[in-house]
PDB file of C-alpha atoms in Angstrom:
ATOM      1  CA  MET C   1     -37.987  35.336 211.963  1.00  0.00           C
ATOM      2  CA  TRP C   2     -36.464  35.817 208.521  1.00  0.00           C
ATOM      3  CA  VAL C   3     -33.011  34.547 209.611  1.00  0.00           C
ATOM      4  CA  ASP C   4     -34.470  31.217 210.731  1.00  0.00           C
ATOM      5  CA  ARG C   5     -36.304  30.870 207.426  1.00  0.00           C
ATOM      6  CA  GLU C   6     -33.099  31.449 205.477  1.00  0.00           C
ATOM      7  CA  LEU C   7     -31.072  29.099 207.665  1.00  0.00           C
ATOM      8  CA  ALA C   8     -33.653  26.333 207.232  1.00  0.00           C
ATOM      9  CA  ARG C   9     -33.050  26.390 203.486  1.00  0.00           C
ATOM     10  CA  MET C  10     -29.295  25.901 203.773  1.00  0.00           C
ATOM     11  CA  ASP C  11     -27.124  22.768 203.886  1.00  0.00           C
ATOM     12  CA  PRO C  12     -24.566  23.054 206.723  1.00  0.00           C
ATOM     13  CA  ASP C  13     -22.069  20.833 204.905  1.00  0.00           C
ATOM     14  CA  THR C  14     -21.856  23.259 201.977  1.00  0.00           C
ATOM     15  CA  ASP C  15     -23.401  26.514 203.230  1.00  0.00           C
ATOM     16  CA  TRP C  16     -21.837  26.641 206.692  1.00  0.00           C
ATOM     17  CA  GLU C  17     -19.913  29.848 206.012  1.00  0.00           C
ATOM     18  CA  ARG C  18     -23.035  31.690 204.874  1.00  0.00           C
ATOM     19  CA  MET C  19     -25.001  30.278 207.825  1.00  0.00           C
ATOM     20  CA  ILE C  20     -22.513  31.639 210.353  1.00  0.00           C
ATOM     21  CA  SER C  21     -22.421  34.992 208.557  1.00  0.00           C
ATOM     22  CA  LEU C  22     -26.205  35.293 208.500  1.00  0.00           C
ATOM     23  CA  TYR C  23     -26.673  34.230 212.117  1.00  0.00           C
ATOM     24  CA  VAL C  24     -23.939  36.431 213.616  1.00  0.00           C
ATOM     25  CA  GLY C  25     -24.591  39.349 211.296  1.00  0.00           C
ATOM     26  CA  HIS C  26     -28.343  39.594 211.798  1.00  0.00           C
ATOM     27  CA  ARG C  27     -29.203  37.778 215.022  1.00  0.00           C
ATOM     28  CA  VAL C  28     -26.442  38.695 217.495  1.00  0.00           C
ATOM     29  CA  PRO C  29     -26.594  42.045 219.398  1.00  0.00           C
ATOM     30  CA  GLU C  30     -23.387  43.833 220.415  1.00  0.00           C
ATOM     31  CA  PHE C  31     -24.171  43.187 224.092  1.00  0.00           C
ATOM     32  CA  ALA C  32     -24.197  39.424 223.442  1.00  0.00           C
ATOM     33  CA  LEU C  33     -20.813  39.747 221.753  1.00  0.00           C
ATOM     34  CA  ALA C  34     -19.441  41.507 224.834  1.00  0.00           C
ATOM     35  CA  MET C  35     -20.930  38.819 227.099  1.00  0.00           C
ATOM     36  CA  MET C  36     -18.981  36.247 225.097  1.00  0.00           C
ATOM     37  CA  VAL C  37     -15.674  38.088 224.691  1.00  0.00           C
ATOM     38  CA  TYR C  38     -14.841  39.254 228.221  1.00  0.00           C
ATOM     39  CA  PRO C  39     -15.897  36.218 230.284  1.00  0.00           C
ATOM     40  CA  GLY C  40     -14.565  34.036 227.459  1.00  0.00           C
ATOM     41  CA  THR C  41     -11.153  35.678 227.745  1.00  0.00           C
ATOM     42  CA  MET C  42     -11.171  34.938 231.472  1.00  0.00           C
ATOM     43  CA  ARG C  43     -11.720  31.293 230.610  1.00  0.00           C
ATOM     44  CA  MET C  44      -9.005  31.307 227.954  1.00  0.00           C
ATOM     45  CA  MET C  45      -6.399  32.624 230.362  1.00  0.00           C
ATOM     46  CA  GLN C  46      -6.808  29.845 232.911  1.00  0.00           C
ATOM     47  CA  PRO C  47      -3.297  28.622 232.019  1.00  0.00           C
ATOM     48  CA  GLY C  48      -1.019  31.010 233.900  1.00  0.00           C
ATOM     49  CA  PHE C  49       1.174  31.943 230.944  1.00  0.00           C
ATOM     50  CA  GLY C  50      -1.877  33.150 229.014  1.00  0.00           C
ATOM     51  CA  ALA C  51      -2.710  35.627 231.755  1.00  0.00           C
ATOM     52  CA  ALA C  52       0.958  36.639 231.945  1.00  0.00           C
ATOM     53  CA  THR C  53       1.006  37.451 228.237  1.00  0.00           C
ATOM     54  CA  LEU C  54      -2.172  39.551 228.433  1.00  0.00           C
ATOM     55  CA  ALA C  55      -0.775  41.354 231.456  1.00  0.00           C
ATOM     56  CA  HIS C  56       2.504  41.961 229.605  1.00  0.00           C
ATOM     57  CA  THR C  57       0.764  43.704 226.686  1.00  0.00           C
ATOM     58  CA  GLY C  58      -1.226  45.809 229.143  1.00  0.00           C
ATOM     59  CA  LYS C  59      -4.010  46.463 226.654  1.00  0.00           C
ATOM     60  CA  LEU C  60      -6.826  44.901 228.665  1.00  0.00           C
ATOM     61  CA  GLU C  61      -5.890  46.905 231.736  1.00  0.00           C
ATOM     62  CA  THR C  62      -5.119  50.273 230.132  1.00  0.00           C
ATOM     63  CA  ARG C  63      -7.238  50.299 226.926  1.00  0.00           C
ATOM     64  CA  PRO C  64     -10.051  47.791 227.462  1.00  0.00           C
ATOM     65  CA  ARG C  65     -12.468  49.365 224.981  1.00  0.00           C
ATOM     66  CA  ARG C  66      -9.792  49.395 222.261  1.00  0.00           C
ATOM     67  CA  ARG C  67      -9.094  45.736 223.047  1.00  0.00           C
ATOM     68  CA  PHE C  68     -12.788  44.920 222.613  1.00  0.00           C
ATOM     69  CA  GLU C  69     -13.005  46.813 219.321  1.00  0.00           C
ATOM     70  CA  ASP C  70      -9.845  45.199 217.943  1.00  0.00           C
ATOM     71  CA  GLY C  71     -11.129  41.765 218.896  1.00  0.00           C
ATOM     72  CA  ASN C  72     -14.445  42.511 217.211  1.00  0.00           C
ATOM     73  CA  LYS C  73     -12.663  43.297 213.946  1.00  0.00           C
ATOM     74  CA  PHE C  74     -11.177  39.798 213.905  1.00  0.00           C
ATOM     75  CA  LEU C  75     -14.501  38.170 214.759  1.00  0.00           C
ATOM     76  CA  MET C  76     -16.434  40.139 212.147  1.00  0.00           C
ATOM     77  CA  ALA C  77     -13.882  39.265 209.463  1.00  0.00           C
ATOM     78  CA  TRP C  78     -14.055  35.562 210.353  1.00  0.00           C
ATOM     79  CA  MET C  79     -17.744  35.245 211.120  1.00  0.00           C
ATOM     80  CA  VAL C  80     -19.511  37.807 208.912  1.00  0.00           C
ATOM     81  CA  ASP C  81     -17.134  38.378 205.988  1.00  0.00           C
ATOM     82  CA  GLY C  82     -16.266  34.678 206.088  1.00  0.00           C
ATOM     83  CA  LEU C  83     -13.082  32.633 206.294  1.00  0.00           C
ATOM     84  CA  SER C  84     -12.834  32.275 202.521  1.00  0.00           C
ATOM     85  CA  SER C  85     -13.031  36.033 202.002  1.00  0.00           C
ATOM     86  CA  ALA C  86      -9.994  38.261 201.575  1.00  0.00           C
ATOM     87  CA  ALA C  87     -10.873  39.987 204.862  1.00  0.00           C
ATOM     88  CA  GLY C  88     -11.149  36.650 206.689  1.00  0.00           C
ATOM     89  CA  ARG C  89      -7.822  35.334 205.425  1.00  0.00           C
ATOM     90  CA  GLU C  90      -6.053  38.633 206.069  1.00  0.00           C
ATOM     91  CA  ALA C  91      -7.378  38.713 209.646  1.00  0.00           C
ATOM     92  CA  ALA C  92      -5.952  35.222 210.275  1.00  0.00           C
ATOM     93  CA  GLU C  93      -2.600  36.265 208.833  1.00  0.00           C
ATOM     94  CA  ARG C  94      -2.622  39.426 210.956  1.00  0.00           C
ATOM     95  CA  LEU C  95      -3.323  37.468 214.121  1.00  0.00           C
ATOM     96  CA  ASN C  96      -0.491  35.088 213.286  1.00  0.00           C
ATOM     97  CA  ARG C  97       1.878  38.044 212.909  1.00  0.00           C
ATOM     98  CA  ILE C  98       0.724  39.526 216.221  1.00  0.00           C
ATOM     99  CA  HIS C  99       1.217  36.244 218.057  1.00  0.00           C
ATOM    100  CA  LEU C 100       4.707  35.744 216.655  1.00  0.00           C
ATOM    101  CA  ALA C 101       5.674  39.343 217.426  1.00  0.00           C
ATOM    102  CA  VAL C 102       4.481  39.023 221.035  1.00  0.00           C
ATOM    103  CA  SER C 103       6.278  35.691 221.316  1.00  0.00           C
ATOM    104  CA  ARG C 104       9.548  37.240 220.144  1.00  0.00           C
ATOM    105  CA  GLY C 105       9.036  40.151 222.520  1.00  0.00           C
ATOM    106  CA  THR C 106       8.488  37.941 225.576  1.00  0.00           C
ATOM    107  CA  PRO C 107      11.448  35.544 225.714  1.00  0.00           C
ATOM    108  CA  HIS C 108      10.851  35.305 229.466  1.00  0.00           C
ATOM    109  CA  LEU C 109       7.454  33.707 228.714  1.00  0.00           C
ATOM    110  CA  PRO C 110       8.423  30.776 226.487  1.00  0.00           C
ATOM    111  CA  GLY C 111       5.811  28.651 224.749  1.00  0.00           C
ATOM    112  CA  ASN C 112       2.880  31.037 225.096  1.00  0.00           C
ATOM    113  CA  PHE C 113       1.883  30.492 221.479  1.00  0.00           C
ATOM    114  CA  ASP C 114       2.940  26.900 220.927  1.00  0.00           C
ATOM    115  CA  ASP C 115       0.530  24.623 222.816  1.00  0.00           C
ATOM    116  CA  VAL C 116      -2.025  23.314 220.312  1.00  0.00           C
ATOM    117  CA  ASP C 117      -4.727  23.094 222.984  1.00  0.00           C
ATOM    118  CA  ASP C 118      -4.433  26.833 223.609  1.00  0.00           C
ATOM    119  CA  PHE C 119      -5.466  27.395 219.990  1.00  0.00           C
ATOM    120  CA  VAL C 120      -8.204  24.766 220.016  1.00  0.00           C
ATOM    121  CA  TYR C 121      -9.917  25.971 223.195  1.00  0.00           C
ATOM    122  CA  PRO C 122     -10.712  29.590 222.147  1.00  0.00           C
ATOM    123  CA  LEU C 123     -12.262  28.371 218.885  1.00  0.00           C
ATOM    124  CA  VAL C 124     -14.261  25.681 220.657  1.00  0.00           C
ATOM    125  CA  LEU C 125     -15.401  28.269 223.180  1.00  0.00           C
ATOM    126  CA  LEU C 126     -16.536  30.683 220.461  1.00  0.00           C
ATOM    127  CA  ALA C 127     -18.463  27.909 218.740  1.00  0.00           C
ATOM    128  CA  THR C 128     -20.128  26.262 221.746  1.00  0.00           C
ATOM    129  CA  SER C 129     -20.435  28.831 224.547  1.00  0.00           C
ATOM    130  CA  ALA C 130     -23.889  30.141 223.598  1.00  0.00           C
ATOM    131  CA  ASP C 131     -25.288  26.619 223.415  1.00  0.00           C
ATOM    132  CA  ARG C 132     -23.771  25.643 226.750  1.00  0.00           C
ATOM    133  CA  LEU C 133     -25.147  28.769 228.417  1.00  0.00           C
ATOM    134  CA  GLN C 134     -28.656  28.396 227.025  1.00  0.00           C
ATOM    135  CA  THR C 135     -28.957  24.705 227.871  1.00  0.00           C
ATOM    136  CA  SER C 136     -27.627  25.371 231.383  1.00  0.00           C
ATOM    137  CA  LEU C 137     -30.562  27.784 231.812  1.00  0.00           C
ATOM    138  CA  GLY C 138     -33.053  25.159 230.671  1.00  0.00           C
ATOM    139  CA  LEU C 139     -33.545  26.820 227.270  1.00  0.00           C
ATOM    140  CA  PRO C 140     -33.303  25.232 223.817  1.00  0.00           C
ATOM    141  CA  GLY C 141     -29.753  25.085 222.522  1.00  0.00           C
ATOM    142  CA  THR C 142     -28.181  25.318 219.088  1.00  0.00           C
ATOM    143  CA  SER C 143     -29.911  23.440 216.266  1.00  0.00           C
ATOM    144  CA  GLU C 144     -28.209  20.415 214.753  1.00  0.00           C
ATOM    145  CA  ASN C 145     -27.554  22.214 211.463  1.00  0.00           C
ATOM    146  CA  MET C 146     -25.978  25.176 213.240  1.00  0.00           C
ATOM    147  CA  ARG C 147     -23.863  22.813 215.328  1.00  0.00           C
ATOM    148  CA  ILE C 148     -22.453  21.359 212.122  1.00  0.00           C
ATOM    149  CA  ALA C 149     -21.880  24.856 210.723  1.00  0.00           C
ATOM    150  CA  TRP C 150     -20.110  26.051 213.880  1.00  0.00           C
ATOM    151  CA  HIS C 151     -17.866  23.009 213.915  1.00  0.00           C
ATOM    152  CA  ARG C 152     -16.898  23.526 210.285  1.00  0.00           C
ATOM    153  CA  TRP C 153     -16.203  27.199 211.009  1.00  0.00           C
ATOM    154  CA  ALA C 154     -13.987  26.513 214.039  1.00  0.00           C
ATOM    155  CA  GLN C 155     -12.093  23.719 212.307  1.00  0.00           C
ATOM    156  CA  THR C 156     -11.457  25.824 209.199  1.00  0.00           C
ATOM    157  CA  LEU C 157     -10.187  28.805 211.201  1.00  0.00           C
ATOM    158  CA  PHE C 158      -7.935  26.504 213.214  1.00  0.00           C
ATOM    159  CA  ARG C 159      -6.272  25.363 209.976  1.00  0.00           C
ATOM    160  CA  LEU C 160      -5.446  28.992 209.092  1.00  0.00           C
ATOM    161  CA  LEU C 161      -3.560  29.709 212.313  1.00  0.00           C
ATOM    162  CA  VAL C 162       0.133  29.332 213.048  1.00  0.00           C
ATOM    163  CA  ARG C 163       1.762  28.524 216.356  1.00  0.00           C
ATOM    164  CA  GLU C 164       5.288  29.452 217.396  1.00  0.00           C
ATOM    165  CA  SER C 165       6.762  26.265 215.960  1.00  0.00           C
ATOM    166  CA  GLY C 166       4.736  26.176 212.737  1.00  0.00           C
ATOM    167  CA  PRO C 167       1.310  25.935 211.043  1.00  0.00           C
ATOM    168  CA  LEU C 168      -1.619  24.170 212.677  1.00  0.00           C
ATOM    169  CA  ALA C 169      -2.989  22.838 209.382  1.00  0.00           C
ATOM    170  CA  ASP C 170      -1.903  19.257 210.095  1.00  0.00           C
ATOM    171  CA  GLU C 171      -2.688  19.247 213.824  1.00  0.00           C
ATOM    172  CA  ALA C 172      -5.708  17.445 215.287  1.00  0.00           C
ATOM    173  CA  PHE C 173      -8.934  19.343 215.917  1.00  0.00           C
ATOM    174  CA  PRO C 174     -12.085  17.877 217.573  1.00  0.00           C
ATOM    175  CA  GLU C 175     -13.883  15.872 214.889  1.00  0.00           C
ATOM    176  CA  ASP C 176     -17.436  17.095 215.549  1.00  0.00           C
ATOM    177  CA  TRP C 177     -19.653  19.159 217.868  1.00  0.00           C
ATOM    178  CA  ASP C 178     -19.721  16.547 220.639  1.00  0.00           C
ATOM    179  CA  ALA C 179     -15.934  16.260 220.528  1.00  0.00           C
ATOM    180  CA  MET C 180     -15.628  20.050 220.823  1.00  0.00           C
ATOM    181  CA  THR C 181     -17.880  20.072 223.881  1.00  0.00           C
ATOM    182  CA  GLU C 182     -15.924  17.227 225.452  1.00  0.00           C
ATOM    183  CA  PHE C 183     -12.645  19.020 224.770  1.00  0.00           C
ATOM    184  CA  ALA C 184     -13.909  22.193 226.454  1.00  0.00           C
ATOM    185  CA  LEU C 185     -15.023  20.325 229.565  1.00  0.00           C
ATOM    186  CA  LYS C 186     -11.691  18.535 229.861  1.00  0.00           C
ATOM    187  CA  PHE C 187      -9.693  21.733 229.306  1.00  0.00           C
ATOM    188  CA  GLU C 188     -11.690  23.531 231.993  1.00  0.00           C
ATOM    189  CA  SER C 189     -11.303  20.690 234.497  1.00  0.00           C
ATOM    190  CA  ARG C 190      -7.496  20.718 234.423  1.00  0.00           C
ATOM    191  CA  PRO C 191      -5.704  21.940 237.542  1.00  0.00           C
ATOM    192  CA  TYR C 192      -4.580  25.549 237.112  1.00  0.00           C
ATOM    193  CA  GLU C 193      -2.642  27.749 239.497  1.00  0.00           C
ATOM    194  CA  GLU C 194      -3.638  31.202 240.679  1.00  0.00           C
ATOM    195  CA  THR C 195      -1.540  34.080 239.316  1.00  0.00           C
ATOM    196  CA  GLU C 196      -1.386  37.759 240.163  1.00  0.00           C
ATOM    197  CA  SER C 197      -1.530  38.640 236.474  1.00  0.00           C
ATOM    198  CA  GLY C 198      -4.707  36.571 236.099  1.00  0.00           C
ATOM    199  CA  HIS C 199      -6.292  38.436 238.987  1.00  0.00           C
ATOM    200  CA  ARG C 200      -5.344  41.853 237.587  1.00  0.00           C
ATOM    201  CA  VAL C 201      -6.509  41.188 234.032  1.00  0.00           C
ATOM    202  CA  ALA C 202      -9.753  39.471 235.082  1.00  0.00           C
ATOM    203  CA  THR C 203     -10.558  42.351 237.439  1.00  0.00           C
ATOM    204  CA  ALA C 204      -9.917  44.902 234.690  1.00  0.00           C
ATOM    205  CA  MET C 205     -12.159  43.049 232.222  1.00  0.00           C
ATOM    206  CA  MET C 206     -14.958  42.655 234.768  1.00  0.00           C
ATOM    207  CA  GLU C 207     -14.836  46.326 235.745  1.00  0.00           C
ATOM    208  CA  PHE C 208     -14.811  47.548 232.145  1.00  0.00           C
ATOM    209  CA  PHE C 209     -17.755  45.336 231.188  1.00  0.00           C
ATOM    210  CA  ALA C 210     -19.791  46.626 234.134  1.00  0.00           C
ATOM    211  CA  GLU C 211     -18.848  50.284 233.627  1.00  0.00           C
ATOM    212  CA  TYR C 212     -19.395  50.309 229.868  1.00  0.00           C
ATOM    213  CA  TRP C 213     -22.697  48.434 229.718  1.00  0.00           C
ATOM    214  CA  PHE C 214     -24.437  49.385 232.971  1.00  0.00           C
ATOM    215  CA  PRO C 215     -25.326  52.719 234.632  1.00  0.00           C
ATOM    216  CA  THR C 216     -23.773  53.345 238.031  1.00  0.00           C
ATOM    217  CA  PRO C 217     -26.655  51.915 240.132  1.00  0.00           C
ATOM    218  CA  LEU C 218     -26.480  48.607 238.210  1.00  0.00           C
ATOM    219  CA  ARG C 219     -22.733  48.120 237.959  1.00  0.00           C
ATOM    220  CA  ALA C 220     -22.648  45.616 240.793  1.00  0.00           C
ATOM    221  CA  PHE C 221     -25.109  43.542 238.767  1.00  0.00           C
ATOM    222  CA  GLY C 222     -22.858  43.956 235.714  1.00  0.00           C
ATOM    223  CA  ARG C 223     -19.953  42.516 237.687  1.00  0.00           C
ATOM    224  CA  ASP C 224     -22.167  39.640 238.847  1.00  0.00           C
ATOM    225  CA  LEU C 225     -23.159  38.942 235.250  1.00  0.00           C
ATOM    226  CA  THR C 226     -19.503  38.793 234.193  1.00  0.00           C
ATOM    227  CA  ARG C 227     -18.715  36.415 237.035  1.00  0.00           C
ATOM    228  CA  TYR C 228     -21.624  34.138 236.204  1.00  0.00           C
ATOM    229  CA  LEU C 229     -20.669  33.925 232.538  1.00  0.00           C
ATOM    230  CA  ALA C 230     -17.043  33.160 233.403  1.00  0.00           C
ATOM    231  CA  GLY C 231     -18.094  30.431 235.835  1.00  0.00           C
ATOM    232  CA  GLU C 232     -17.391  29.786 239.494  1.00  0.00           C
ATOM    233  CA  ARG C 233     -14.212  27.787 238.946  1.00  0.00           C
ATOM    234  CA  VAL C 234     -12.681  30.515 236.757  1.00  0.00           C
ATOM    235  CA  CYS C 235     -13.691  33.283 239.161  1.00  0.00           C
ATOM    236  CA  ARG C 236     -12.116  31.513 242.104  1.00  0.00           C
ATOM    237  CA  LEU C 237      -8.967  30.863 240.067  1.00  0.00           C
ATOM    238  CA  HIS C 238      -8.641  34.580 239.285  1.00  0.00           C
ATOM    239  CA  ARG C 239      -9.764  35.593 242.792  1.00  0.00           C
ATOM    240  CA  ILE C 240     -12.585  37.901 241.681  1.00  0.00           C
ATOM    241  CA  GLY C 241     -15.224  36.407 243.990  1.00  0.00           C
ATOM    242  CA  TRP C 242     -18.404  34.458 243.377  1.00  0.00           C
ATOM    243  CA  LEU C 243     -22.125  35.124 243.732  1.00  0.00           C
ATOM    244  CA  SER C 244     -24.450  34.465 246.618  1.00  0.00           C
ATOM    245  CA  PRO C 245     -27.395  32.157 245.771  1.00  0.00           C
ATOM    246  CA  ARG C 246     -29.753  35.148 245.648  1.00  0.00           C
ATOM    247  CA  ARG C 247     -27.547  37.108 243.237  1.00  0.00           C
ATOM    248  CA  GLU C 248     -26.987  34.023 241.115  1.00  0.00           C
ATOM    249  CA  ARG C 249     -30.756  33.577 240.771  1.00  0.00           C
ATOM    250  CA  ALA C 250     -31.097  37.221 239.694  1.00  0.00           C
ATOM    251  CA  VAL C 251     -28.504  36.759 236.959  1.00  0.00           C
ATOM    252  CA  ARG C 252     -30.179  33.582 235.721  1.00  0.00           C
ATOM    253  CA  VAL C 253     -33.553  35.351 235.493  1.00  0.00           C
ATOM    254  CA  PHE C 254     -31.942  38.212 233.570  1.00  0.00           C
ATOM    255  CA  LEU C 255     -30.261  35.848 231.096  1.00  0.00           C
ATOM    256  CA  LYS C 256     -33.419  33.815 230.532  1.00  0.00           C
ATOM    257  CA  CYS C 257     -35.373  36.986 229.809  1.00  0.00           C
ATOM    258  CA  ALA C 258     -32.638  38.234 227.474  1.00  0.00           C
ATOM    259  CA  PHE C 259     -32.604  34.993 225.460  1.00  0.00           C
ATOM    260  CA  LEU C 260     -36.386  34.847 225.293  1.00  0.00           C
ATOM    261  CA  ALA C 261     -36.529  38.472 224.133  1.00  0.00           C
ATOM    262  CA  GLN C 262     -33.966  37.714 221.439  1.00  0.00           C
ATOM    263  CA  ARG C 263     -36.203  34.933 220.134  1.00  0.00           C
ATOM    264  CA  LEU C 264     -39.250  37.230 220.030  1.00  0.00           C
ATOM    265  CA  LEU C 265     -37.725  40.446 218.693  1.00  0.00           C
ATOM    266  CA  PRO C 266     -37.288  40.963 214.942  1.00  0.00           C
ATOM    267  CA  ASP C 267     -33.939  40.032 213.431  1.00  0.00           C
ATOM    268  CA  TYR C 268     -31.589  42.907 212.712  1.00  0.00           C
ATOM    269  CA  ARG C 269     -31.723  44.298 209.189  1.00  0.00           C
ATOM    270  CA  ARG C 270     -28.362  46.045 209.522  1.00  0.00           C
ATOM    271  CA  PRO C 271     -25.471  43.587 209.890  1.00  0.00           C
ATOM    272  CA  LEU C 272     -23.506  43.528 213.124  1.00  0.00           C
ATOM    273  CA  PRO C 273     -20.329  45.175 211.701  1.00  0.00           C
ATOM    274  CA  GLN C 274     -22.392  48.264 210.809  1.00  0.00           C
ATOM    275  CA  ARG C 275     -23.924  48.377 214.264  1.00  0.00           C
ATOM    276  CA  LEU C 276     -20.473  48.088 215.858  1.00  0.00           C
ATOM    277  CA  ARG C 277     -19.131  50.964 213.737  1.00  0.00           C
ATOM    278  CA  GLN C 278     -22.052  53.137 214.819  1.00  0.00           C
ATOM    279  CA  THR C 279     -21.281  52.372 218.474  1.00  0.00           C
ATOM    280  CA  ARG C 280     -17.640  53.423 218.000  1.00  0.00           C
ATOM    281  CA  ARG C 281     -18.867  56.799 216.768  1.00  0.00           C
ATOM    282  CA  GLY C 282     -21.099  57.081 219.821  1.00  0.00           C
ATOM    283  CA  PRO C 283     -20.351  57.204 223.566  1.00  0.00           C
ATOM    284  CA  SER C 284     -16.811  57.443 224.856  1.00  0.00           C
ATOM    285  CA  ALA C 285     -15.207  54.629 226.821  1.00  0.00           C
ATOM    286  CA  GLY C 286     -16.640  54.243 230.273  1.00  0.00           C
ATOM    287  CA  SER C 287     -20.102  55.540 229.403  1.00  0.00           C
ATOM    288  CA  THR C 288     -23.200  53.523 228.760  1.00  0.00           C
ATOM    289  CA  PRO C 289     -24.223  53.203 225.055  1.00  0.00           C
TER     290      PRO C 289
END
């Protein structure tokens, strides 16, 4: 694969930005991005006020495809254009403005954008989730060089963000890949309380993922896939059900085949942002691309 050959020639301490851009731009399919974003959001809103904020904006429940596309624009600016690019810096500034605007508009939900851990966890999740999923399936995980690159990426983006009470530039971020993984496990093991807003938003995300990516006969499997990627603890927290052992085995087989196919298929020549723009010109929301 040409991407692997290029990555092997790079130094993660100096070329990490280009490594992330190359990997995400030419190795990641749109479906994999969706598998990360929707279940990942369910994980991020384990703290009740996070789910309350998402429910307040209403976007995930009423315009889920638009929410996915808007989120992709941020990720493509940060991952493919790069954090040092004008697009990457502007995307960070735009997110900061959105967070502060939502914070001012929700005085009944104080502190939603002020807990440092709630900024650390999404970045750690973006950096480590693919590795954690693949290793949990018994497959090879992220290479050491890419682990270094992902850590540098997450740490650098963290420094560009601003919480309600000020910049995060001087706040602590996990010092390496192992520390990021440990942080994620600790964050996910905290006691969280069920909320009605968490249930509503998680249900909306699960239904959209299944309806958009799977034809009608396979939508139950699409919902199972979303549940599996979110994890049993998160699904029970949001009251969206869990899988029977037989259905869990089916999802695991599907994911193993998908990862193995990704390793065997040629790398994409067109970068991911171009492929995403083509999809937006294609099927309408609710249909299968």
